[in-house]
């Protein structure tokens, strides 16, 4: 594995490999098993695997955790190499933003709800940096985790609308034994918060089961159920609980009949966690369980 | 020359040519000698020349001339073939916008003035369609005329900010014998308007000469001179006359000491014409005269 810090060097590394299938796994680092699953998928499907590790200031709000977001490039490099990465691209901020950026990629509608509503400008930052990474790496395929389902929807929309020559590959959420979705932000949690945080995945799983058994059919029922369930944990403060068509992210009344996402964002202290399940028309099984 | 209407077909034509240098000349068609000069430049510098002809609805305002913009693909194809185009890409609107587009590329600051101020949303439409064409064609080099100098500045900024792997090649404005900058919109002009329209290039040339002779040093002098000069034509209605740093498009006081653009937009009846000169630090010569 080769670690590269500049756009120029990465491009010159990739130039002789342009006829091979290149896979990109864009991350903010502090790698966990979720990232590793993306790398493994890329390794299976591609000849060359590029992992980017870049904590993108553009996608953090002024009050958010950009400064304290966990970083450990040495650890990331060990994990990446073991998982089969060929090129670890870890640019400094000045390399990605050498001057005041004036150009923004914006995806409307899809970003009006969920994390887009809670984090104004977040998805502009995501779309913009993903566009930059796509232009730098020019991958054939790019791998994203479904824990950030809205991000997947936004990136897929951007790729379609702007005709990016890239296939987006969404990959299932990876979870701890007790159901907690893996996230680099989980390290922020105190023991007590960590213990109560399982309510997100537990509540979502319960909704999926109730839908499967025909006990729950309406979006409003799922939302009410999850709000009550999550509020039963004293440290939890709900940011949103919502049910939407996926990947259109438009309101729905019914939980069945089409693909829907049940998504939650909850704060524990200063840590904001998100999780979701996709209910499928046929199977009503969470995406990550498939 | 091969004419291609779909993204898929163009990509499959270009796939075996990916190791060659590909040049793109993006146009809205109704080709004139200005476009031909771009094609010739691309032909000189590249192995494969792609000309796109697409009247992009996204860059026209609701009250603008999208519907009546002149179109003649047969004529364009003859001119393109003769000028040395390999692939003429002429997609229908539904091919470029198969669904309601939600994604927009926006370049701020540079678009606050000149045509950006007169035509709200215009440069979002330009940046977005150029991004799409870059993703579809994946050119090494792309050719743009300096008649649309603000467009050149915006596209260059977008390319830098988003790390597009494309070199933008600005090419000099081509003019009629009497100085009128070539434009597909010139066909809209009546004989009387056409005759008075030479005031744009004449006024700009006079400013360049005065600056060269040291008779004019301030931006405000150039603006006053041009406003008076253009207003002397009874059919002319000034949209803007401005002097800015180029390519930053920030206000300047002096006409010398750095690269500046003197830019005008003037209506004759329902036809809006633009023209500009770039004054250089050293030579004070219009770019198009070099």
Coordinates of C-alpha atoms in Angstrom, one line a residue, chain B residues 3-233:
Chain B
X3 CA -23.0 12.5 -35.4
X4 CA -24.1 11.1 -32.1
X5 CA -27.2 11.8 -30.1
X6 CA -26.9 9.8 -27.0
X7 CA -24.5 9.8 -24.0
X8 CA -24.2 6.0 -24.2
X9 CA -23.2 6.0 -27.9
X10 CA -20.7 8.8 -27.5
X11 CA -19.1 7.0 -24.5
X12 CA -18.8 3.8 -26.5
X13 CA -17.3 5.7 -29.5
X14 CA -14.7 7.4 -27.2
X15 CA -13.9 4.3 -25.1
X16 CA -11.3 2.9 -27.5
X17 CA -9.8 6.4 -27.9
X18 CA -9.2 7.1 -24.2
X19 CA -5.4 6.9 -24.5
X20 CA -5.5 9.7 -27.1
X21 CA -5.8 13.4 -26.4
X22 CA -9.5 14.4 -26.6
X23 CA -10.5 18.0 -27.2
X24 CA -14.1 19.2 -26.5
X25 CA -15.6 22.3 -28.1
X26 CA -18.9 22.9 -26.2
X27 CA -21.3 25.1 -28.2
X28 CA -25.0 25.9 -28.5
X29 CA -24.7 25.5 -32.3
X30 CA -25.6 27.8 -35.1
X31 CA -21.9 27.8 -35.8
X32 CA -19.9 30.8 -36.9
X33 CA -16.2 31.6 -37.5
X34 CA -15.7 32.0 -33.7
X35 CA -16.7 28.4 -33.2
X36 CA -14.7 27.3 -36.2
X37 CA -11.6 28.9 -34.6
X38 CA -12.2 26.9 -31.4
X39 CA -12.5 23.7 -33.5
X40 CA -9.3 24.5 -35.4
X41 CA -7.4 25.1 -32.2
X42 CA -8.7 21.8 -30.8
X43 CA -7.8 20.1 -34.1
X44 CA -4.2 21.4 -33.8
X45 CA -3.7 20.3 -30.2
X46 CA -5.7 17.1 -29.9
X47 CA -6.0 13.7 -31.5
X48 CA -9.8 13.5 -31.2
X49 CA -12.1 16.5 -31.5
X50 CA -15.6 16.4 -30.1
X51 CA -18.0 19.3 -30.8
X52 CA -21.2 19.4 -28.7
X53 CA -24.2 21.3 -30.0
X54 CA -26.7 21.7 -27.2
X55 CA -29.0 24.7 -26.5
X56 CA -29.1 24.3 -22.8
X57 CA -32.5 25.3 -21.3
X58 CA -30.9 25.6 -17.8
X59 CA -28.9 28.7 -18.7
X60 CA -31.8 30.7 -20.1
X61 CA -34.1 32.8 -17.9
X62 CA -37.9 32.4 -18.3
X63 CA -38.1 35.7 -20.3
X64 CA -35.0 34.9 -22.5
X65 CA -34.6 33.6 -26.0
X66 CA -34.4 29.8 -25.5
X67 CA -37.3 29.0 -27.8
X68 CA -36.2 31.3 -30.6
X69 CA -32.4 30.7 -30.2
X70 CA -31.3 29.9 -33.8
X71 CA -30.8 26.2 -34.6
X72 CA -29.7 24.5 -37.8
X73 CA -28.0 21.1 -37.1
X74 CA -27.6 20.2 -40.8
X75 CA -25.7 23.4 -41.4
X76 CA -23.7 22.9 -38.2
X77 CA -22.8 19.4 -39.3
X78 CA -21.4 20.6 -42.6
X79 CA -19.3 23.4 -40.9
X80 CA -18.1 21.0 -38.2
X81 CA -17.0 18.3 -40.6
X82 CA -15.2 20.8 -42.8
X83 CA -13.4 22.3 -39.7
X84 CA -12.2 18.8 -38.7
X85 CA -14.6 17.6 -36.0
X86 CA -14.5 13.8 -35.3
X87 CA -17.7 13.5 -33.2
X88 CA -20.6 15.9 -33.3
X89 CA -22.6 15.3 -30.1
X90 CA -26.1 16.8 -30.5
X91 CA -28.2 15.4 -27.8
X92 CA -31.9 16.2 -27.5
X93 CA -33.0 17.9 -24.3
X94 CA -34.4 14.7 -22.8
X95 CA -31.0 13.0 -23.2
X96 CA -29.2 15.6 -21.2
X97 CA -32.1 16.0 -18.7
X98 CA -33.8 12.7 -18.6
X99 CA -35.5 13.6 -15.3
X100 CA -36.1 16.8 -13.3
X101 CA -32.5 17.7 -12.4
X102 CA -31.9 18.4 -8.7
X103 CA -28.2 18.9 -8.8
X104 CA -26.7 22.3 -9.6
X105 CA -23.1 23.5 -9.8
X106 CA -22.8 27.1 -8.5
X107 CA -19.8 29.4 -8.7
X108 CA -20.2 32.3 -6.3
X109 CA -18.6 35.8 -6.3
X110 CA -17.5 35.6 -10.0
X111 CA -21.1 35.5 -11.0
X112 CA -22.3 38.5 -9.0
X113 CA -21.5 41.0 -11.7
X114 CA -21.8 41.5 -15.5
X115 CA -24.0 38.9 -17.1
X116 CA -24.4 37.1 -13.8
X117 CA -26.2 40.1 -12.4
X118 CA -28.3 40.7 -15.5
X119 CA -29.1 37.0 -16.0
X120 CA -29.9 35.4 -12.6
X121 CA -29.2 31.7 -12.6
X122 CA -27.5 31.8 -16.0
X123 CA -24.0 30.8 -14.8
X124 CA -25.5 28.0 -12.6
X125 CA -26.9 26.6 -15.9
X126 CA -23.6 27.1 -17.7
X127 CA -21.5 25.5 -14.9
X128 CA -23.9 22.6 -14.5
X129 CA -24.1 21.8 -18.2
X130 CA -20.3 22.1 -18.7
X131 CA -19.8 19.7 -15.7
X132 CA -22.2 17.3 -17.4
X133 CA -20.4 17.6 -20.8
X134 CA -17.0 17.1 -19.1
X135 CA -18.3 13.9 -17.4
X136 CA -19.8 12.6 -20.7
X137 CA -16.8 13.4 -22.9
X138 CA -14.0 13.3 -20.4
X139 CA -11.9 15.6 -22.5
X140 CA -8.2 16.5 -21.8
X141 CA -8.8 20.0 -23.1
X142 CA -11.9 22.1 -23.6
X143 CA -12.1 25.2 -25.8
X144 CA -14.1 28.4 -25.0
X145 CA -14.2 31.8 -26.7
X146 CA -13.2 34.9 -24.9
X147 CA -16.3 36.8 -26.2
X148 CA -17.9 35.1 -23.2
X149 CA -15.0 36.1 -20.9
X150 CA -17.1 35.7 -17.7
X151 CA -18.0 32.2 -18.8
X152 CA -14.3 31.4 -19.2
X153 CA -13.5 32.8 -15.7
X154 CA -16.4 30.8 -14.2
X155 CA -15.5 27.5 -15.9
X156 CA -11.8 27.9 -15.0
X157 CA -12.8 28.6 -11.4
X158 CA -15.1 25.5 -11.4
X159 CA -12.3 23.3 -12.9
X160 CA -9.8 24.5 -10.3
X161 CA -12.2 24.2 -7.3
X162 CA -13.6 20.8 -8.2
X163 CA -10.3 19.4 -9.5
X164 CA -11.7 18.6 -12.9
X165 CA -9.0 16.7 -14.9
X166 CA -9.5 19.1 -17.8
X167 CA -7.4 22.0 -19.2
X168 CA -9.5 25.0 -20.2
X169 CA -8.2 26.7 -23.3
X170 CA -9.6 30.3 -23.8
X171 CA -9.5 31.5 -27.4
X172 CA -9.6 35.0 -28.8
X173 CA -12.9 36.6 -29.9
X174 CA -13.4 36.4 -33.7
X175 CA -14.8 39.6 -35.2
X176 CA -16.5 40.7 -38.5
X177 CA -14.5 43.1 -40.7
X178 CA -16.1 46.1 -39.0
X179 CA -15.3 44.8 -35.5
X180 CA -18.6 43.2 -34.4
X181 CA -17.9 40.2 -32.3
X182 CA -19.3 37.1 -33.9
X183 CA -22.4 35.7 -32.1
X184 CA -25.1 33.3 -33.1
X185 CA -27.5 36.1 -31.8
X186 CA -26.3 38.5 -34.5
X187 CA -28.9 37.0 -36.9
X188 CA -31.6 38.6 -34.7
X189 CA -30.4 42.2 -35.6
X190 CA -32.2 44.4 -38.2
X191 CA -30.0 46.1 -40.7
X192 CA -30.1 49.4 -38.7
X193 CA -29.4 47.6 -35.4
X194 CA -26.5 45.7 -37.0
X195 CA -25.0 48.9 -38.2
X196 CA -25.2 50.6 -34.8
X197 CA -24.0 47.5 -33.0
X198 CA -20.4 48.2 -34.2
X199 CA -20.3 50.8 -31.4
X200 CA -19.5 48.1 -28.9
X201 CA -16.2 46.9 -30.5
X202 CA -15.3 50.4 -31.7
X203 CA -15.8 51.9 -28.2
X204 CA -13.8 49.1 -26.6
X205 CA -11.0 49.5 -29.2
X206 CA -10.9 53.3 -28.5
X207 CA -10.6 52.7 -24.8
X208 CA -7.7 50.3 -25.4
X209 CA -6.0 52.8 -27.5
X210 CA -6.5 55.6 -25.0
X211 CA -5.1 53.5 -22.3
X212 CA -2.1 52.5 -24.4
X213 CA -1.4 56.2 -25.2
X214 CA -1.7 57.0 -21.4
X215 CA -4.7 59.2 -22.0
X216 CA -7.0 57.1 -19.9
X217 CA -5.9 55.6 -16.6
X218 CA -9.0 55.1 -14.4
X219 CA -11.8 52.5 -14.6
X220 CA -14.4 55.3 -14.1
X221 CA -13.1 57.1 -17.2
X222 CA -13.4 54.1 -19.3
X223 CA -16.9 53.4 -18.0
X224 CA -18.0 57.1 -18.6
X225 CA -16.5 57.1 -22.1
X226 CA -18.2 53.9 -23.1
X227 CA -21.5 54.9 -21.7
X228 CA -21.5 58.1 -23.7
X229 CA -20.1 56.5 -26.8
X230 CA -22.7 53.7 -26.8
X231 CA -25.6 56.0 -25.8
X232 CA -24.8 58.1 -28.9
X233 CA -26.5 55.2 -30.9

